[in-house]
Amino acid sequence: MYASGVSAYTLITGASSGIGEATARLFAAQGRNLILIARRKDRLEALAKSITKEHGVEVITHVADVSDPKALAQCFASLKGKSIDVVINNAGLALGTEPLQDAKPEDGDTMIAVNIAGFLHVIEESLPFLLKSRGHLINLGSIAGLEAYRGGAVYCGTKSFVHGASKGLRHDLLGTGIRVTEIAPAKVETEFSMVRFKGDKAKADAVYASYTPLSPLDIAETIWFAVSRPAHVTIEHLVIYPTDQASASAFVKQK
Ligand code: 8X3
């Protein structure tokens, strides 16, 4: 089982909601100290307060957008001297479902800035800490990185990057003791669809209607499973589906 120093921290990006929040709560319940990074100050502070009250662990918060390299660098600089042995590289988003010929170019730019550039910068900033701790990097991919669908050219492309980079890092980091795991979920009921549909609640709700989607806790438990294996075991890539979903577009829905 997982046996790291008690004072080590788990760092989570995109921590203020969804998979990030559920993972923060679950790791805190396991006694893990946390460093939580997210854009929304109010939500982040409320979460930190609630976790500290419930689990008594130490929670450090940083308000930063992972697509802002300067803010990210400042955040990691302030963590100097801390032991970080788990990094959960979770921040990411999809914007729009239009085919590329109809999509807004700025939506693509934002997805690339967060899901590729920001994702990569989190890894680059984390590596000095992980090399010291022989820690564990968890990258949040998606089934969208393994298959493509109409209206997802850029999003799928960004998640393919996560898949390729995770595999590449396994080679780069071989011999360092660092474990790299990619978690690739299908439909998880979070704010993901509200963001993708830009606040259109009816469209977002329809994504999760008439079947049982995954919950953020399902993914958090899977992350904990990967992290809590012994140090010689790397869960390299896990793909997680709702039982009633077989591909990005194949569902069984109740009438
Ligand atoms: C989320 C899964 O199918 O909406 O990453 O792209 S999907």
PDB file of C-alpha atoms and ligand atoms in Angstrom:
ATOM      1  CA  MET A   1       0.000   0.000   0.000  1.00  0.00           C
ATOM      2  CA  TYR A   2       0.829   3.648  -0.286  1.00  0.00           C
ATOM      3  CA  ALA A   3       3.411   4.624   2.296  1.00  0.00           C
ATOM      4  CA  SER A   4       4.740   8.103   1.732  1.00  0.00           C
ATOM      5  CA  GLY A   5       6.050  10.544   4.324  1.00  0.00           C
ATOM      6  CA  VAL A   6       3.132  11.991   6.275  1.00  0.00           C
ATOM      7  CA  SER A   7       4.194  15.559   5.564  1.00  0.00           C
ATOM      8  CA  ALA A   8       4.217  15.126   1.782  1.00  0.00           C
ATOM      9  CA  TYR A   9       1.590  16.888  -0.303  1.00  0.00           C
ATOM     10  CA  THR A  10      -0.705  15.882  -3.133  1.00  0.00           C
ATOM     11  CA  LEU A  11      -1.004  18.708  -5.667  1.00  0.00           C
ATOM     12  CA  ILE A  12      -4.214  18.937  -7.697  1.00  0.00           C
ATOM     13  CA  THR A  13      -4.985  21.340 -10.542  1.00  0.00           C
ATOM     14  CA  GLY A  14      -8.546  22.189 -11.520  1.00  0.00           C
ATOM     15  CA  ALA A  15      -9.285  21.473  -7.882  1.00  0.00           C
ATOM     16  CA  SER A  16     -12.360  23.589  -7.230  1.00  0.00           C
ATOM     17  CA  SER A  17     -15.007  21.314  -8.768  1.00  0.00           C
ATOM     18  CA  GLY A  18     -15.752  17.984 -10.417  1.00  0.00           C
ATOM     19  CA  ILE A  19     -13.009  15.360 -10.517  1.00  0.00           C
ATOM     20  CA  GLY A  20     -10.489  17.716  -8.881  1.00  0.00           C
ATOM     21  CA  GLU A  21     -12.742  18.446  -5.926  1.00  0.00           C
ATOM     22  CA  ALA A  22     -13.779  14.808  -5.450  1.00  0.00           C
ATOM     23  CA  THR A  23     -10.129  13.735  -5.554  1.00  0.00           C
ATOM     24  CA  ALA A  24      -9.143  16.418  -3.047  1.00  0.00           C
ATOM     25  CA  ARG A  25     -11.858  15.247  -0.648  1.00  0.00           C
ATOM     26  CA  LEU A  26     -10.986  11.577  -1.051  1.00  0.00           C
ATOM     27  CA  PHE A  27      -7.240  12.101  -0.624  1.00  0.00           C
ATOM     28  CA  ALA A  28      -7.887  14.242   2.459  1.00  0.00           C
ATOM     29  CA  ALA A  29     -10.030  11.451   3.875  1.00  0.00           C
ATOM     30  CA  GLN A  30      -6.947   9.244   3.430  1.00  0.00           C
ATOM     31  CA  GLY A  31      -4.944  11.722   5.503  1.00  0.00           C
ATOM     32  CA  ARG A  32      -3.131  13.400   2.630  1.00  0.00           C
ATOM     33  CA  ASN A  33      -2.039  17.038   2.849  1.00  0.00           C
ATOM     34  CA  LEU A  34      -3.104  19.008  -0.200  1.00  0.00           C
ATOM     35  CA  ILE A  35      -1.999  21.788  -2.513  1.00  0.00           C
ATOM     36  CA  LEU A  36      -5.030  22.873  -4.501  1.00  0.00           C
ATOM     37  CA  ILE A  37      -4.747  25.040  -7.616  1.00  0.00           C
ATOM     38  CA  ALA A  38      -7.784  26.515  -9.364  1.00  0.00           C
ATOM     39  CA  ARG A  39      -9.007  29.746 -10.935  1.00  0.00           C
ATOM     40  CA  ARG A  40     -12.063  30.376  -8.757  1.00  0.00           C
ATOM     41  CA  LYS A  41     -10.895  31.863  -5.458  1.00  0.00           C
ATOM     42  CA  ASP A  42     -14.237  31.656  -3.623  1.00  0.00           C
ATOM     43  CA  ARG A  43     -14.835  28.023  -4.481  1.00  0.00           C
ATOM     44  CA  LEU A  44     -11.247  27.084  -3.730  1.00  0.00           C
ATOM     45  CA  GLU A  45     -11.274  28.732  -0.320  1.00  0.00           C
ATOM     46  CA  ALA A  46     -14.652  27.239   0.596  1.00  0.00           C
ATOM     47  CA  LEU A  47     -13.382  23.795  -0.399  1.00  0.00           C
ATOM     48  CA  ALA A  48     -10.170  24.195   1.591  1.00  0.00           C
ATOM     49  CA  LYS A  49     -12.133  25.275   4.663  1.00  0.00           C
ATOM     50  CA  SER A  50     -14.532  22.373   4.393  1.00  0.00           C
ATOM     51  CA  ILE A  51     -11.713  19.818   3.900  1.00  0.00           C
ATOM     52  CA  THR A  52      -9.675  21.165   6.810  1.00  0.00           C
ATOM     53  CA  LYS A  53     -12.718  21.074   9.074  1.00  0.00           C
ATOM     54  CA  GLU A  54     -13.714  17.566   8.062  1.00  0.00           C
ATOM     55  CA  HIS A  55     -10.330  15.850   7.818  1.00  0.00           C
ATOM     56  CA  GLY A  56      -7.832  18.027   9.718  1.00  0.00           C
ATOM     57  CA  VAL A  57      -5.203  17.845   6.964  1.00  0.00           C
ATOM     58  CA  GLU A  58      -3.147  20.774   5.766  1.00  0.00           C
ATOM     59  CA  VAL A  59      -4.525  22.486   2.669  1.00  0.00           C
ATOM     60  CA  ILE A  60      -2.555  25.101   0.720  1.00  0.00           C
ATOM     61  CA  THR A  61      -4.478  26.954  -1.982  1.00  0.00           C
ATOM     62  CA  HIS A  62      -3.231  28.828  -5.024  1.00  0.00           C
ATOM     63  CA  VAL A  63      -5.451  30.806  -7.355  1.00  0.00           C
ATOM     64  CA  ALA A  64      -3.964  30.358 -10.817  1.00  0.00           C
ATOM     65  CA  ASP A  65      -4.978  29.541 -14.348  1.00  0.00           C
ATOM     66  CA  VAL A  66      -2.711  26.774 -15.659  1.00  0.00           C
ATOM     67  CA  SER A  67      -2.664  28.529 -19.036  1.00  0.00           C
ATOM     68  CA  ASP A  68      -0.815  31.445 -17.413  1.00  0.00           C
ATOM     69  CA  PRO A  69       2.837  30.304 -17.233  1.00  0.00           C
ATOM     70  CA  LYS A  70       3.862  33.252 -15.056  1.00  0.00           C
ATOM     71  CA  ALA A  71       1.173  32.569 -12.436  1.00  0.00           C
ATOM     72  CA  LEU A  72       2.046  28.892 -12.476  1.00  0.00           C
ATOM     73  CA  ALA A  73       5.769  29.602 -12.064  1.00  0.00           C
ATOM     74  CA  GLN A  74       5.023  31.905  -9.101  1.00  0.00           C
ATOM     75  CA  CYS A  75       2.842  29.264  -7.526  1.00  0.00           C
ATOM     76  CA  PHE A  76       5.494  26.533  -7.803  1.00  0.00           C
ATOM     77  CA  ALA A  77       8.243  28.907  -6.660  1.00  0.00           C
ATOM     78  CA  SER A  78       6.265  29.506  -3.469  1.00  0.00           C
ATOM     79  CA  LEU A  79       6.197  25.741  -2.850  1.00  0.00           C
ATOM     80  CA  LYS A  80       9.994  25.459  -2.798  1.00  0.00           C
ATOM     81  CA  GLY A  81      11.169  23.220   0.056  1.00  0.00           C
ATOM     82  CA  LYS A  82       7.880  21.324   0.279  1.00  0.00           C
ATOM     83  CA  SER A  83       7.715  17.632  -0.474  1.00  0.00           C
ATOM     84  CA  ILE A  84       5.188  16.885  -3.210  1.00  0.00           C
ATOM     85  CA  ASP A  85       4.836  13.222  -4.032  1.00  0.00           C
ATOM     86  CA  VAL A  86       1.597  13.110  -6.022  1.00  0.00           C
ATOM     87  CA  VAL A  87       0.609  15.540  -8.788  1.00  0.00           C
ATOM     88  CA  ILE A  88      -2.855  15.235 -10.292  1.00  0.00           C
ATOM     89  CA  ASN A  89      -2.759  17.135 -13.584  1.00  0.00           C
ATOM     90  CA  ASN A  90      -6.492  17.571 -13.930  1.00  0.00           C
ATOM     91  CA  ALA A  91      -7.286  21.073 -15.230  1.00  0.00           C
ATOM     92  CA  GLY A  92      -8.799  20.947 -18.696  1.00  0.00           C
ATOM     93  CA  LEU A  93     -11.866  21.884 -20.702  1.00  0.00           C
ATOM     94  CA  ALA A  94     -13.820  21.504 -23.922  1.00  0.00           C
ATOM     95  CA  LEU A  95     -15.470  24.432 -25.688  1.00  0.00           C
ATOM     96  CA  GLY A  96     -18.123  23.914 -28.332  1.00  0.00           C
ATOM     97  CA  THR A  97     -19.258  20.962 -30.422  1.00  0.00           C
ATOM     98  CA  GLU A  98     -19.286  22.629 -33.839  1.00  0.00           C
ATOM     99  CA  PRO A  99     -17.263  21.060 -36.634  1.00  0.00           C
ATOM    100  CA  LEU A 100     -14.025  22.970 -37.070  1.00  0.00           C
ATOM    101  CA  GLN A 101     -15.248  24.831 -40.165  1.00  0.00           C
ATOM    102  CA  ASP A 102     -17.984  26.410 -38.010  1.00  0.00           C
ATOM    103  CA  ALA A 103     -16.132  26.668 -34.694  1.00  0.00           C
ATOM    104  CA  LYS A 104     -14.780  29.808 -33.086  1.00  0.00           C
ATOM    105  CA  PRO A 105     -10.979  29.864 -33.504  1.00  0.00           C
ATOM    106  CA  GLU A 106     -10.612  31.365 -30.026  1.00  0.00           C
ATOM    107  CA  ASP A 107     -12.277  28.265 -28.527  1.00  0.00           C
ATOM    108  CA  GLY A 108      -9.594  26.105 -30.086  1.00  0.00           C
ATOM    109  CA  ASP A 109      -6.900  28.463 -28.837  1.00  0.00           C
ATOM    110  CA  THR A 110      -8.252  28.249 -25.285  1.00  0.00           C
ATOM    111  CA  MET A 111      -8.395  24.442 -25.325  1.00  0.00           C
ATOM    112  CA  ILE A 112      -4.829  24.275 -26.607  1.00  0.00           C
ATOM    113  CA  ALA A 113      -3.653  26.835 -24.033  1.00  0.00           C
ATOM    114  CA  VAL A 114      -5.174  24.923 -21.112  1.00  0.00           C
ATOM    115  CA  ASN A 115      -5.177  21.255 -22.187  1.00  0.00           C
ATOM    116  CA  ILE A 116      -1.799  21.218 -23.930  1.00  0.00           C
ATOM    117  CA  ALA A 117       0.373  24.187 -22.920  1.00  0.00           C
ATOM    118  CA  GLY A 118      -0.974  24.450 -19.362  1.00  0.00           C
ATOM    119  CA  PHE A 119      -0.948  20.671 -18.920  1.00  0.00           C
ATOM    120  CA  LEU A 120       2.706  20.589 -20.038  1.00  0.00           C
ATOM    121  CA  HIS A 121       3.736  23.514 -17.837  1.00  0.00           C
ATOM    122  CA  VAL A 122       2.240  21.806 -14.786  1.00  0.00           C
ATOM    123  CA  ILE A 123       4.410  18.781 -15.542  1.00  0.00           C
ATOM    124  CA  GLU A 124       7.533  20.872 -16.136  1.00  0.00           C
ATOM    125  CA  GLU A 125       7.020  22.780 -12.878  1.00  0.00           C
ATOM    126  CA  SER A 126       6.243  19.559 -10.970  1.00  0.00           C
ATOM    127  CA  LEU A 127       9.155  17.461 -12.155  1.00  0.00           C
ATOM    128  CA  PRO A 128      11.822  18.886  -9.810  1.00  0.00           C
ATOM    129  CA  PHE A 129       9.529  18.015  -6.876  1.00  0.00           C
ATOM    130  CA  LEU A 130       8.626  14.573  -8.213  1.00  0.00           C
ATOM    131  CA  LEU A 131      12.254  13.713  -8.987  1.00  0.00           C
ATOM    132  CA  LYS A 132      13.107  14.441  -5.364  1.00  0.00           C
ATOM    133  CA  SER A 133      10.204  12.448  -3.935  1.00  0.00           C
ATOM    134  CA  ARG A 134      10.246   9.662  -6.572  1.00  0.00           C
ATOM    135  CA  GLY A 135       6.588  10.577  -6.786  1.00  0.00           C
ATOM    136  CA  HIS A 136       3.556   9.895  -8.923  1.00  0.00           C
ATOM    137  CA  LEU A 137       2.179  11.967 -11.819  1.00  0.00           C
ATOM    138  CA  ILE A 138      -1.474  11.397 -12.704  1.00  0.00           C
ATOM    139  CA  ASN A 139      -2.558  12.892 -16.035  1.00  0.00           C
ATOM    140  CA  LEU A 140      -6.264  13.258 -16.758  1.00  0.00           C
ATOM    141  CA  GLY A 141      -6.899  12.144 -20.321  1.00  0.00           C
ATOM    142  CA  SER A 142     -10.186  11.171 -21.899  1.00  0.00           C
ATOM    143  CA  ILE A 143     -11.654   8.633 -24.274  1.00  0.00           C
ATOM    144  CA  ALA A 144     -11.545  11.665 -26.615  1.00  0.00           C
ATOM    145  CA  GLY A 145      -7.786  11.090 -26.764  1.00  0.00           C
ATOM    146  CA  LEU A 146      -8.353   7.567 -28.040  1.00  0.00           C
ATOM    147  CA  GLU A 147     -11.159   8.120 -30.529  1.00  0.00           C
ATOM    148  CA  ALA A 148     -12.396  11.102 -32.506  1.00  0.00           C
ATOM    149  CA  TYR A 149     -15.923  12.422 -32.986  1.00  0.00           C
ATOM    150  CA  ARG A 150     -17.621  15.153 -34.985  1.00  0.00           C
ATOM    151  CA  GLY A 151     -17.254  18.528 -33.339  1.00  0.00           C
ATOM    152  CA  GLY A 152     -14.338  17.342 -31.224  1.00  0.00           C
ATOM    153  CA  ALA A 153     -11.356  17.812 -33.536  1.00  0.00           C
ATOM    154  CA  VAL A 154      -9.481  20.191 -31.257  1.00  0.00           C
ATOM    155  CA  TYR A 155     -10.622  18.710 -27.930  1.00  0.00           C
ATOM    156  CA  CYS A 156      -9.814  15.177 -29.133  1.00  0.00           C
ATOM    157  CA  GLY A 157      -6.471  16.468 -30.412  1.00  0.00           C
ATOM    158  CA  THR A 158      -5.618  17.944 -27.022  1.00  0.00           C
ATOM    159  CA  LYS A 159      -6.490  14.711 -25.234  1.00  0.00           C
ATOM    160  CA  SER A 160      -4.417  12.735 -27.773  1.00  0.00           C
ATOM    161  CA  PHE A 161      -1.567  14.973 -26.664  1.00  0.00           C
ATOM    162  CA  VAL A 162      -2.174  13.932 -23.054  1.00  0.00           C
ATOM    163  CA  HIS A 163      -2.080  10.281 -24.146  1.00  0.00           C
ATOM    164  CA  GLY A 164       1.114  10.638 -26.184  1.00  0.00           C
ATOM    165  CA  ALA A 165       2.880  12.804 -23.626  1.00  0.00           C
ATOM    166  CA  SER A 166       2.003  10.379 -20.816  1.00  0.00           C
ATOM    167  CA  LYS A 167       3.480   7.487 -22.792  1.00  0.00           C
ATOM    168  CA  GLY A 168       6.545   9.544 -23.726  1.00  0.00           C
ATOM    169  CA  LEU A 169       7.113  10.517 -20.110  1.00  0.00           C
ATOM    170  CA  ARG A 170       7.143   6.858 -19.090  1.00  0.00           C
ATOM    171  CA  HIS A 171      10.237   6.570 -21.303  1.00  0.00           C
ATOM    172  CA  ASP A 172      11.790   9.878 -20.274  1.00  0.00           C
ATOM    173  CA  LEU A 173      11.384   9.124 -16.583  1.00  0.00           C
ATOM    174  CA  LEU A 174      12.380   5.472 -16.689  1.00  0.00           C
ATOM    175  CA  GLY A 175      14.906   4.880 -13.906  1.00  0.00           C
ATOM    176  CA  THR A 176      13.838   7.899 -11.847  1.00  0.00           C
ATOM    177  CA  GLY A 177      11.269   5.977  -9.789  1.00  0.00           C
ATOM    178  CA  ILE A 178       8.533   8.405 -10.856  1.00  0.00           C
ATOM    179  CA  ARG A 179       5.281   6.712 -11.776  1.00  0.00           C
ATOM    180  CA  VAL A 180       3.147   8.145 -14.592  1.00  0.00           C
ATOM    181  CA  THR A 181      -0.509   7.208 -14.910  1.00  0.00           C
ATOM    182  CA  GLU A 182      -3.056   8.381 -17.441  1.00  0.00           C
ATOM    183  CA  ILE A 183      -6.696   8.165 -16.390  1.00  0.00           C
ATOM    184  CA  ALA A 184      -9.039   8.338 -19.395  1.00  0.00           C
ATOM    185  CA  PRO A 185     -12.709   8.652 -18.466  1.00  0.00           C
ATOM    186  CA  ALA A 186     -15.757   8.678 -20.718  1.00  0.00           C
ATOM    187  CA  LYS A 187     -18.834  10.608 -19.513  1.00  0.00           C
ATOM    188  CA  VAL A 188     -18.453  11.955 -15.979  1.00  0.00           C
ATOM    189  CA  GLU A 189     -21.216  14.191 -14.675  1.00  0.00           C
ATOM    190  CA  THR A 190     -19.475  17.467 -13.836  1.00  0.00           C
ATOM    191  CA  GLU A 191     -19.524  21.087 -14.999  1.00  0.00           C
ATOM    192  CA  PHE A 192     -17.645  19.886 -18.107  1.00  0.00           C
ATOM    193  CA  SER A 193     -20.757  20.024 -20.311  1.00  0.00           C
ATOM    194  CA  MET A 194     -21.963  23.362 -18.914  1.00  0.00           C
ATOM    195  CA  VAL A 195     -18.593  24.780 -19.902  1.00  0.00           C
ATOM    196  CA  ARG A 196     -18.607  23.048 -23.278  1.00  0.00           C
ATOM    197  CA  PHE A 197     -22.117  24.352 -24.050  1.00  0.00           C
ATOM    198  CA  LYS A 198     -21.280  27.769 -22.590  1.00  0.00           C
ATOM    199  CA  GLY A 199     -23.950  27.762 -19.909  1.00  0.00           C
ATOM    200  CA  ASP A 200     -26.753  26.104 -21.901  1.00  0.00           C
ATOM    201  CA  LYS A 201     -28.134  23.973 -19.078  1.00  0.00           C
ATOM    202  CA  ALA A 202     -30.638  22.054 -21.195  1.00  0.00           C
ATOM    203  CA  LYS A 203     -27.905  20.891 -23.564  1.00  0.00           C
ATOM    204  CA  ALA A 204     -25.558  20.098 -20.694  1.00  0.00           C
ATOM    205  CA  ASP A 205     -28.198  18.120 -18.785  1.00  0.00           C
ATOM    206  CA  ALA A 206     -29.060  16.125 -21.913  1.00  0.00           C
ATOM    207  CA  VAL A 207     -25.491  14.769 -22.010  1.00  0.00           C
ATOM    208  CA  TYR A 208     -26.086  12.920 -18.732  1.00  0.00           C
ATOM    209  CA  ALA A 209     -29.797  12.115 -19.115  1.00  0.00           C
ATOM    210  CA  SER A 210     -31.471   8.691 -19.197  1.00  0.00           C
ATOM    211  CA  TYR A 211     -28.467   6.596 -18.168  1.00  0.00           C
ATOM    212  CA  THR A 212     -26.107   6.566 -15.226  1.00  0.00           C
ATOM    213  CA  PRO A 213     -22.946   8.526 -16.033  1.00  0.00           C
ATOM    214  CA  LEU A 214     -19.776   8.222 -14.002  1.00  0.00           C
ATOM    215  CA  SER A 215     -19.509  10.430 -10.943  1.00  0.00           C
ATOM    216  CA  PRO A 216     -16.439  12.462 -10.014  1.00  0.00           C
ATOM    217  CA  LEU A 217     -16.049  10.110  -7.030  1.00  0.00           C
ATOM    218  CA  ASP A 218     -15.781   7.121  -9.400  1.00  0.00           C
ATOM    219  CA  ILE A 219     -12.743   8.772 -10.965  1.00  0.00           C
ATOM    220  CA  ALA A 220     -11.292   9.916  -7.634  1.00  0.00           C
ATOM    221  CA  GLU A 221     -11.459   6.323  -6.351  1.00  0.00           C
ATOM    222  CA  THR A 222      -9.674   5.104  -9.478  1.00  0.00           C
ATOM    223  CA  ILE A 223      -6.947   7.698  -8.991  1.00  0.00           C
ATOM    224  CA  TRP A 224      -6.559   6.613  -5.385  1.00  0.00           C
ATOM    225  CA  PHE A 225      -6.333   2.996  -6.532  1.00  0.00           C
ATOM    226  CA  ALA A 226      -3.438   3.875  -8.878  1.00  0.00           C
ATOM    227  CA  VAL A 227      -1.653   5.966  -6.239  1.00  0.00           C
ATOM    228  CA  SER A 228      -2.087   3.395  -3.482  1.00  0.00           C
ATOM    229  CA  ARG A 229      -0.403   0.538  -5.371  1.00  0.00           C
ATOM    230  CA  PRO A 230       3.077  -0.357  -4.088  1.00  0.00           C
ATOM    231  CA  ALA A 231       5.929   1.755  -5.500  1.00  0.00           C
ATOM    232  CA  HIS A 232       6.996  -0.970  -7.957  1.00  0.00           C
ATOM    233  CA  VAL A 233       3.535  -1.050  -9.600  1.00  0.00           C
ATOM    234  CA  THR A 234       2.556   1.506 -12.252  1.00  0.00           C
ATOM    235  CA  ILE A 235      -0.995   1.591 -13.532  1.00  0.00           C
ATOM    236  CA  GLU A 236      -0.039   3.094 -16.872  1.00  0.00           C
ATOM    237  CA  HIS A 237      -3.391   3.791 -18.505  1.00  0.00           C
ATOM    238  CA  LEU A 238      -6.925   3.261 -17.293  1.00  0.00           C
ATOM    239  CA  VAL A 239     -10.009   3.809 -19.463  1.00  0.00           C
ATOM    240  CA  ILE A 240     -13.240   4.130 -17.478  1.00  0.00           C
ATOM    241  CA  TYR A 241     -16.730   4.031 -18.942  1.00  0.00           C
ATOM    242  CA  PRO A 242     -20.266   4.139 -17.614  1.00  0.00           C
ATOM    243  CA  THR A 243     -21.641   0.633 -18.097  1.00  0.00           C
ATOM    244  CA  ASP A 244     -24.261   1.999 -20.505  1.00  0.00           C
ATOM    245  CA  GLN A 245     -21.694   3.678 -22.774  1.00  0.00           C
ATOM    246  CA  ALA A 246     -19.467   1.845 -25.287  1.00  0.00           C
ATOM    247  CA  SER A 247     -17.843   4.696 -27.244  1.00  0.00           C
ATOM    248  CA  ALA A 248     -18.069   8.490 -27.407  1.00  0.00           C
ATOM    249  CA  SER A 249     -21.379   8.123 -29.258  1.00  0.00           C
ATOM    250  CA  ALA A 250     -22.737   4.660 -28.294  1.00  0.00           C
ATOM    251  CA  PHE A 251     -25.130   4.693 -25.341  1.00  0.00           C
ATOM    252  CA  VAL A 252     -28.037   2.723 -24.033  1.00  0.00           C
ATOM    253  CA  LYS A 253     -30.551   5.269 -22.800  1.00  0.00           C
ATOM    254  CA  GLN A 254     -33.803   4.549 -20.973  1.00  0.00           C
ATOM    255  CA  LYS A 255     -36.833   5.806 -22.862  1.00  0.00           C
TER     256      LYS A 255
HETATM  257  C1  8X3 B   1     -14.935  13.862 -21.837  1.00  0.00           C
HETATM  258  C2  8X3 B   1     -15.441  12.674 -22.595  1.00  0.00           C
HETATM  259  O1  8X3 B   1     -16.769  11.902 -24.658  1.00  0.00           O
HETATM  260  O2  8X3 B   1     -17.285  14.092 -23.747  1.00  0.00           O
HETATM  261  O3  8X3 B   1     -13.586  13.976 -21.933  1.00  0.00           O
HETATM  262  O4  8X3 B   1     -15.248  13.751 -24.978  1.00  0.00           O
HETATM  263  S1  8X3 B   1     -16.204  13.134 -24.048  1.00  0.00           S
END
